[in-house]
Coordinates of C-alpha atoms in Angstrom, one line a residue:
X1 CA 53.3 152.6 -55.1
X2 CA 53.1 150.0 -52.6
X3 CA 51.7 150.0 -48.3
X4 CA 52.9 147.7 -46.0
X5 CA 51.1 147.3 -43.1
X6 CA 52.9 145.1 -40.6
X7 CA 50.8 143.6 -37.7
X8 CA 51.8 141.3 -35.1
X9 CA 55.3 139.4 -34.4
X10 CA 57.3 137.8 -37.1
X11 CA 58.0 134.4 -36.1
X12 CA 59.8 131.6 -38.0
X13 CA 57.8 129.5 -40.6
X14 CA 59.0 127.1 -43.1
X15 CA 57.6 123.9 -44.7
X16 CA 54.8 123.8 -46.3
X17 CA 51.5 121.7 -47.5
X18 CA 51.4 118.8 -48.6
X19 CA 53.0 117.7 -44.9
X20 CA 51.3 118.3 -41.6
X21 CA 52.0 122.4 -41.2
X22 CA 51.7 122.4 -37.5
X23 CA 54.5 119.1 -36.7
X24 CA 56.9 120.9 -38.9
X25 CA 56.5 124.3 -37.4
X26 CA 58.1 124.0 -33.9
X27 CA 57.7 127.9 -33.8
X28 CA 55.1 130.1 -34.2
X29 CA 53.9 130.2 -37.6
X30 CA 53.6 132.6 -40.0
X31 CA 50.7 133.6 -42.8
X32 CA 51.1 135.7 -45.1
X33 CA 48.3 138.1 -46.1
X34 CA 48.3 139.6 -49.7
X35 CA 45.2 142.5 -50.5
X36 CA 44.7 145.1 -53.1
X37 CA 42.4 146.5 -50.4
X38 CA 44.2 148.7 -47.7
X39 CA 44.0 148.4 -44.0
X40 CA 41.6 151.3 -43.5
X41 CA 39.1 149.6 -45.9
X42 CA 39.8 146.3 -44.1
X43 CA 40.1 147.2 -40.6
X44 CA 36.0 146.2 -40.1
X45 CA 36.1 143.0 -41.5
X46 CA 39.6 141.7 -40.1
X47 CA 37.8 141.1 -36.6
X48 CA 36.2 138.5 -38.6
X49 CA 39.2 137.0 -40.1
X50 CA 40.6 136.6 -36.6
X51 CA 37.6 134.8 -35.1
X52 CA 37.9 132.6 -38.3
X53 CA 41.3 131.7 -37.1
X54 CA 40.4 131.6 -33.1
X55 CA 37.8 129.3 -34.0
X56 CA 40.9 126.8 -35.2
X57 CA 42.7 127.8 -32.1
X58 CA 45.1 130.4 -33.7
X59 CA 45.3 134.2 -32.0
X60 CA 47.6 136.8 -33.7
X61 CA 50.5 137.6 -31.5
X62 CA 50.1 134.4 -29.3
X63 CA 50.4 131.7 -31.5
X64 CA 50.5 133.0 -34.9
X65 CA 52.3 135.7 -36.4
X66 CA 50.6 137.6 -39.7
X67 CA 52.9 139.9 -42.1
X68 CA 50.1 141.8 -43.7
X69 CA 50.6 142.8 -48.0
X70 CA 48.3 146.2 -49.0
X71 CA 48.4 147.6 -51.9
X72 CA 45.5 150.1 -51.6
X73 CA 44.1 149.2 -54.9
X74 CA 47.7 148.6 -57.6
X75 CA 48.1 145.5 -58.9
X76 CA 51.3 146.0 -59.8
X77 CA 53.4 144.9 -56.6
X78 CA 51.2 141.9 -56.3
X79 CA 53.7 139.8 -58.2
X80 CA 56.6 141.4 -55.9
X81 CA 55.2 141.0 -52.9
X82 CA 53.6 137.2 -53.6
X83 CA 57.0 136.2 -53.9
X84 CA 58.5 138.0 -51.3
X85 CA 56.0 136.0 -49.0
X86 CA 57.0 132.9 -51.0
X87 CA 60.7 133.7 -50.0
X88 CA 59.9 134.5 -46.5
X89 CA 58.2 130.7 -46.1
X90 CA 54.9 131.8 -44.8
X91 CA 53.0 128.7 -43.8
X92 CA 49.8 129.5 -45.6
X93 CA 49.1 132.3 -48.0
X94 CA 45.2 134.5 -47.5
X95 CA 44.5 136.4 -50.2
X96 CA 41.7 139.1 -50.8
X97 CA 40.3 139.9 -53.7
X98 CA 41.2 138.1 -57.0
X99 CA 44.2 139.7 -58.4
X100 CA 46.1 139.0 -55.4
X101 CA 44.9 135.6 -55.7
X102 CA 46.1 134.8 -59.4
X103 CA 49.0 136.4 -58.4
X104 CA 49.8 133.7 -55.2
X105 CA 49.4 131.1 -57.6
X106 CA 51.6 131.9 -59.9
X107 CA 54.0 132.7 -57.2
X108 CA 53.9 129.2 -55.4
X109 CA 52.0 125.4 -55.8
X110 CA 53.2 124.7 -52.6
X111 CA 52.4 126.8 -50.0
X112 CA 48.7 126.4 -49.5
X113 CA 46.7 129.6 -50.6
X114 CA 43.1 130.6 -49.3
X115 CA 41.4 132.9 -51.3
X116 CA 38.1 135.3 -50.8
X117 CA 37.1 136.6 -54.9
X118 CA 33.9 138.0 -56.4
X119 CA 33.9 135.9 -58.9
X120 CA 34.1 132.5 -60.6
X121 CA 37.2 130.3 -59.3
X122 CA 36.7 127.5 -61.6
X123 CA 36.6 129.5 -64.7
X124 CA 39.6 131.6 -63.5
X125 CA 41.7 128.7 -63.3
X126 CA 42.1 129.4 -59.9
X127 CA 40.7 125.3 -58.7
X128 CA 39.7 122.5 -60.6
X129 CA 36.7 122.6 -59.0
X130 CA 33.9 124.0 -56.3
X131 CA 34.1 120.8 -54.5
X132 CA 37.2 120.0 -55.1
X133 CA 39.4 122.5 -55.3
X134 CA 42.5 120.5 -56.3
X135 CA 46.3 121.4 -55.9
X136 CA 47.2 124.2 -53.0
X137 CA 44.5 126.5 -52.8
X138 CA 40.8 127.0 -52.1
X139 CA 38.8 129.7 -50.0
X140 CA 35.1 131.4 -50.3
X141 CA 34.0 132.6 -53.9
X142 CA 31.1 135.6 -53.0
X143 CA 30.2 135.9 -57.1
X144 CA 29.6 139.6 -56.2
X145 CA 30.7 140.6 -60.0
X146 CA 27.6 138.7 -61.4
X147 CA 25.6 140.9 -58.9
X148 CA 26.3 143.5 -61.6
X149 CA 22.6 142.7 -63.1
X150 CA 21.0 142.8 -59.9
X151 CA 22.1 146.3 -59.5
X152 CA 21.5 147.3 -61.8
X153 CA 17.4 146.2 -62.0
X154 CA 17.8 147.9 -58.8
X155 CA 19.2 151.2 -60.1
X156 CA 16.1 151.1 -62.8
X157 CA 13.7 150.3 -60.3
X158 CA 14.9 153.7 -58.4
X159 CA 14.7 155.2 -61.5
X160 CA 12.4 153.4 -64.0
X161 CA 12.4 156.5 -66.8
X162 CA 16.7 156.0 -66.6
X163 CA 18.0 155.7 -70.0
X164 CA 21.1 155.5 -69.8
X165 CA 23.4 154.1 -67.1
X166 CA 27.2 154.4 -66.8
X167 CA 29.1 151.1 -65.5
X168 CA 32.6 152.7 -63.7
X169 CA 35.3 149.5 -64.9
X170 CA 38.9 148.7 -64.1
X171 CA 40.0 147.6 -67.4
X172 CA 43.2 146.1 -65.3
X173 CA 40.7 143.5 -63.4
X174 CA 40.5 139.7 -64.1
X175 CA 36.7 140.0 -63.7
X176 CA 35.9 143.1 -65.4
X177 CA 34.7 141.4 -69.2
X178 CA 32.8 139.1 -66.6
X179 CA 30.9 142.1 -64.8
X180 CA 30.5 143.3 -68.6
X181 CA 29.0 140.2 -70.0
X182 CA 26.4 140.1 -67.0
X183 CA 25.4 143.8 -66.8
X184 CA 24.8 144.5 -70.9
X185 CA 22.7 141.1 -70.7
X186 CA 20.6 142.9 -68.1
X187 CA 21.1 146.5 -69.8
X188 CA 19.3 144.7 -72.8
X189 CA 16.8 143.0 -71.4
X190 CA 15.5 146.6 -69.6
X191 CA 15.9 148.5 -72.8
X192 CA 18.4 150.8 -70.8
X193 CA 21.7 152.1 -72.8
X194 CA 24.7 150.6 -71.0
X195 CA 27.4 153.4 -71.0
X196 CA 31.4 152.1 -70.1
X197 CA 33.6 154.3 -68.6
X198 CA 37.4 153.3 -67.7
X199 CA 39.3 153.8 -64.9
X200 CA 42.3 151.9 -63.8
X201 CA 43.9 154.3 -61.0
X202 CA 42.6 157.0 -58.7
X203 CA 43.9 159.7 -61.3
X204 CA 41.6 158.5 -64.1
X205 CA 38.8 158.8 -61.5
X206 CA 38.4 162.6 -61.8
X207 CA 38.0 162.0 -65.8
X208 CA 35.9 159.1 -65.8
X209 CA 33.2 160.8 -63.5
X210 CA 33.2 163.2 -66.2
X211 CA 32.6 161.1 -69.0
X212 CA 29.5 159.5 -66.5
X213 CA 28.0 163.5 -66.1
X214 CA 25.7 161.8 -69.3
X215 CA 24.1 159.0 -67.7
X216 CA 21.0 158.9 -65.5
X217 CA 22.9 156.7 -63.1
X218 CA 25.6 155.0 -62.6
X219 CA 27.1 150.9 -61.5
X220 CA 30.2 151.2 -59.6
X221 CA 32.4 147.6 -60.3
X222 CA 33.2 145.7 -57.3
X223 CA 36.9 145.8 -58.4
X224 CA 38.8 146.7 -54.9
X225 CA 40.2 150.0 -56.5
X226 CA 36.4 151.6 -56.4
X227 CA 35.7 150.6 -53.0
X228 CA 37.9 154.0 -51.6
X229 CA 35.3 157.3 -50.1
X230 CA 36.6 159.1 -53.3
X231 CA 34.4 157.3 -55.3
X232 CA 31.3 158.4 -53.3
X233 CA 32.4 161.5 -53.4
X234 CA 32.6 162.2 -56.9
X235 CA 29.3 160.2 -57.1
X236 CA 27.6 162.9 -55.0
X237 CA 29.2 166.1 -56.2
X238 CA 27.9 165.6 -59.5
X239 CA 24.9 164.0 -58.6
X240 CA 25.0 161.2 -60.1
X241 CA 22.7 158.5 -58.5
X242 CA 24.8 155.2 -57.9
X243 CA 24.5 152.1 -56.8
X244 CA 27.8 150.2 -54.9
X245 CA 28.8 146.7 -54.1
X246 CA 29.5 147.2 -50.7
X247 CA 27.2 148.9 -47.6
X248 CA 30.0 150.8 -46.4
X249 CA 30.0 153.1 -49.9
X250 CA 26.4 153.6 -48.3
X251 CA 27.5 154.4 -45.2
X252 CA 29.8 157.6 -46.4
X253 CA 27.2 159.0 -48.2
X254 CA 26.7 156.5 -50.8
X255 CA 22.6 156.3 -52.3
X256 CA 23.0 152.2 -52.7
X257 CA 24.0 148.7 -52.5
X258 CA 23.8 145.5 -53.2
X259 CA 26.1 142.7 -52.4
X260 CA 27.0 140.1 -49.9
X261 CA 27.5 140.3 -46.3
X262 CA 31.6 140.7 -46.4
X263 CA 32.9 139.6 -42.9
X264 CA 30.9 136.2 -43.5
X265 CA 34.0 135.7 -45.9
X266 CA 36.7 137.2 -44.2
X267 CA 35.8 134.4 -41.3
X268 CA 35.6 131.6 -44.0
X269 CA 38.9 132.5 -45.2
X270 CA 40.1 132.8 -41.4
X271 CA 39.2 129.2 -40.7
X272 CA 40.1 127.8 -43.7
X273 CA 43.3 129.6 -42.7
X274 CA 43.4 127.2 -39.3
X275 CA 42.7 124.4 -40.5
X276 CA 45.5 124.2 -42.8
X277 CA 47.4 125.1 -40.3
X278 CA 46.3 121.8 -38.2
X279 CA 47.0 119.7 -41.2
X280 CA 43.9 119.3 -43.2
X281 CA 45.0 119.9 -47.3
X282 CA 43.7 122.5 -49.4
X283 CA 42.5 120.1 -51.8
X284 CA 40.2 118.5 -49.4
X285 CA 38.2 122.0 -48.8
X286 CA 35.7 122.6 -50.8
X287 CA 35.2 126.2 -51.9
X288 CA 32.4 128.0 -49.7
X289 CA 29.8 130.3 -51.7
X290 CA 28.4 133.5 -49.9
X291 CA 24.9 133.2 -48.5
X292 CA 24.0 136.2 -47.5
X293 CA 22.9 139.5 -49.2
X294 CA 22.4 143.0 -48.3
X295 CA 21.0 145.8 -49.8
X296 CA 21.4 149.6 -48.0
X297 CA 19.9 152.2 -49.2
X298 CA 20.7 156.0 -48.1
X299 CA 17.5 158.1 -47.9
X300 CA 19.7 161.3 -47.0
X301 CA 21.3 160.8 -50.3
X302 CA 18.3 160.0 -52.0
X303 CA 16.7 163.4 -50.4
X304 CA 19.9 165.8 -51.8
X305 CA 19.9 164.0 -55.5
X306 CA 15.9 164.9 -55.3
X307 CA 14.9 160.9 -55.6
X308 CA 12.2 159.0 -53.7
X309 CA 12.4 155.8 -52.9
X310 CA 9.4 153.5 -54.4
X311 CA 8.3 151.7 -50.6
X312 CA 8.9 148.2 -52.5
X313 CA 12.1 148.9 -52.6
X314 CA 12.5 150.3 -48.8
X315 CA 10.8 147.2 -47.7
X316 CA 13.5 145.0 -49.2
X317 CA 16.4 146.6 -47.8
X318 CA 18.3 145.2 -45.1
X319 CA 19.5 148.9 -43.7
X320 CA 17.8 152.4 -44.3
X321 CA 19.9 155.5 -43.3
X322 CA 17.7 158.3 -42.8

């Protein structure tokens, strides 16, 4: 099942890069915006997104007209709806996450793409390169999924007598055997059993949080499906401590997480946006890296699963709910 969340006026677009986007647009132009995230997720970060694109001169509504993609999660309309935004001759492509990205550019190597993805570009096939991207697409690369082992030496620091840790996977995600690869390397290394439990729609989540009820903790994937309060939920109601990609699992009652600072990349991928719209190519942007980290830690959640935070830890985060 697909949502379609349409924002803003639909103007006429057509042409595309490698010509000057703006001289052949007479009328307002049009971008396309293709997420397996869904607007409620988004709707923090997509003030960022639009001071990315202010910043190049573009306002939604004024001069600019956006025809927003959500598939809260499925990757199976992304081929659909890439080339439905193909057909409709958006003037650039922004894509969130990294299915919808693979999925853009197989849909078009035209239409200029920008992307914002967890993970490695370059070995995804995605760009030629970080520098140079190559072809009709570039954007901001956060490498969240190799994050993987830093949660989880933050999980056993929490819990240094933790034996066994679950890792929650979408078996359906491009980046999943990455996320893999990094977290048994760290699972090794800290003598911890790595336990792997599958999920790859909100109707496997019930059974999978069953099959984590063994583990001492648990590593939720940055995969988009997993970012949704049911996840946090289930987390908590069987008490499972977690640890979470993203501060906003934290902020619904979520014990942890680690990752990178996410409207810094939705304003990248805003002004990378803008300035293919005023000409400049793809190709010529070099894929951006996230900088910025942050790690939240929920000390009412840490009270109710009957954990203490070691004051190492606390003194590292960047946020502390109490």
């Amino acid at each position: 099942m697909r949502r379609r969340e349409f924002i803003g006026i639909v103007g006429s677009a057509a042409a595309a890069w490698p010509f000057a986007v703006r001289a052949q647009q007479p009328s307002m132009p049009v971008i396309g915006f293709l997420s397996t995230s869904s607007f409620e997720q988004s709707r923090d970060n997509l003030p960022a997104f639009h001071l990315g694109l202010a910043k190049t001169g573009y306002i939604e509504g004024r001069n600019l007209a956006i025809e927003y993609r959500w598939t809260a999660g499925q990757s199976e309309p992304l081929a659909a709806l890439a080339a439905e935004l193909v057909g409709r001759r958006v003037a650039v492509i922004v894509t969130q996450n990294t299915a919808p990205a693979l999925a853009a550019k197989a849909a078009t190597q035209t239409i200029p793409i920008t992307f914002n993805i967890a993970t490695d570009p370059v070995e995804l096939g995605l760009v030629q390169g970080l520098a140079h991207p190559g072809g009709n697409i570039t954007g901001v690369a956060s490498f969240n999924s190799s994050l993987a082992e830093k949660r989880l030496w933050l999980l056993h620091e929490l819990l240094p007598a933790a034996k066994t840790i679950g890792f929650l996977v979408n078996p359906t995600s491009p980046v999943t055997n990455w996320e893999m690869n990094v977290a048994q390397g760290a699972a090794r290394a800290a003598g911890i059993q790595l336990l792997i439990v599958e999920a790859s729609s909100v109707h496997d989540f019930d059974g999978a949080f069953k099959s984590l009820a063994t583990a001492d903790a648990v590593l939720i994937s940055a995969d988009a499906l997993f970012w949704g309060p049911e996840i946090v939920a289930l987390a908590n109601r069987g008490a499972i401590p977690a640890i979470y990609p993203y501060s906003f699992s934290v902020a619904a009652g979520g014990l942890m997480s680690y990752g990178h600072t996410r409207q810094e990349l939705w304003r990248i991928i805003g002004e990378y946006a803008g300035r293919i719209l005023n000409g400049e190519r793809p190709s010529d942007l070099p894929v951006q890296q996230a900088t910025n980290f942050y790690l939240a830690i929920n000390l009412k959640t840490a009270k109710a699963l009957g954990l203490t935070a070691p004051p190492t830890l606390l003194a590292r985060a960047d946020e502390v709910i109490e």
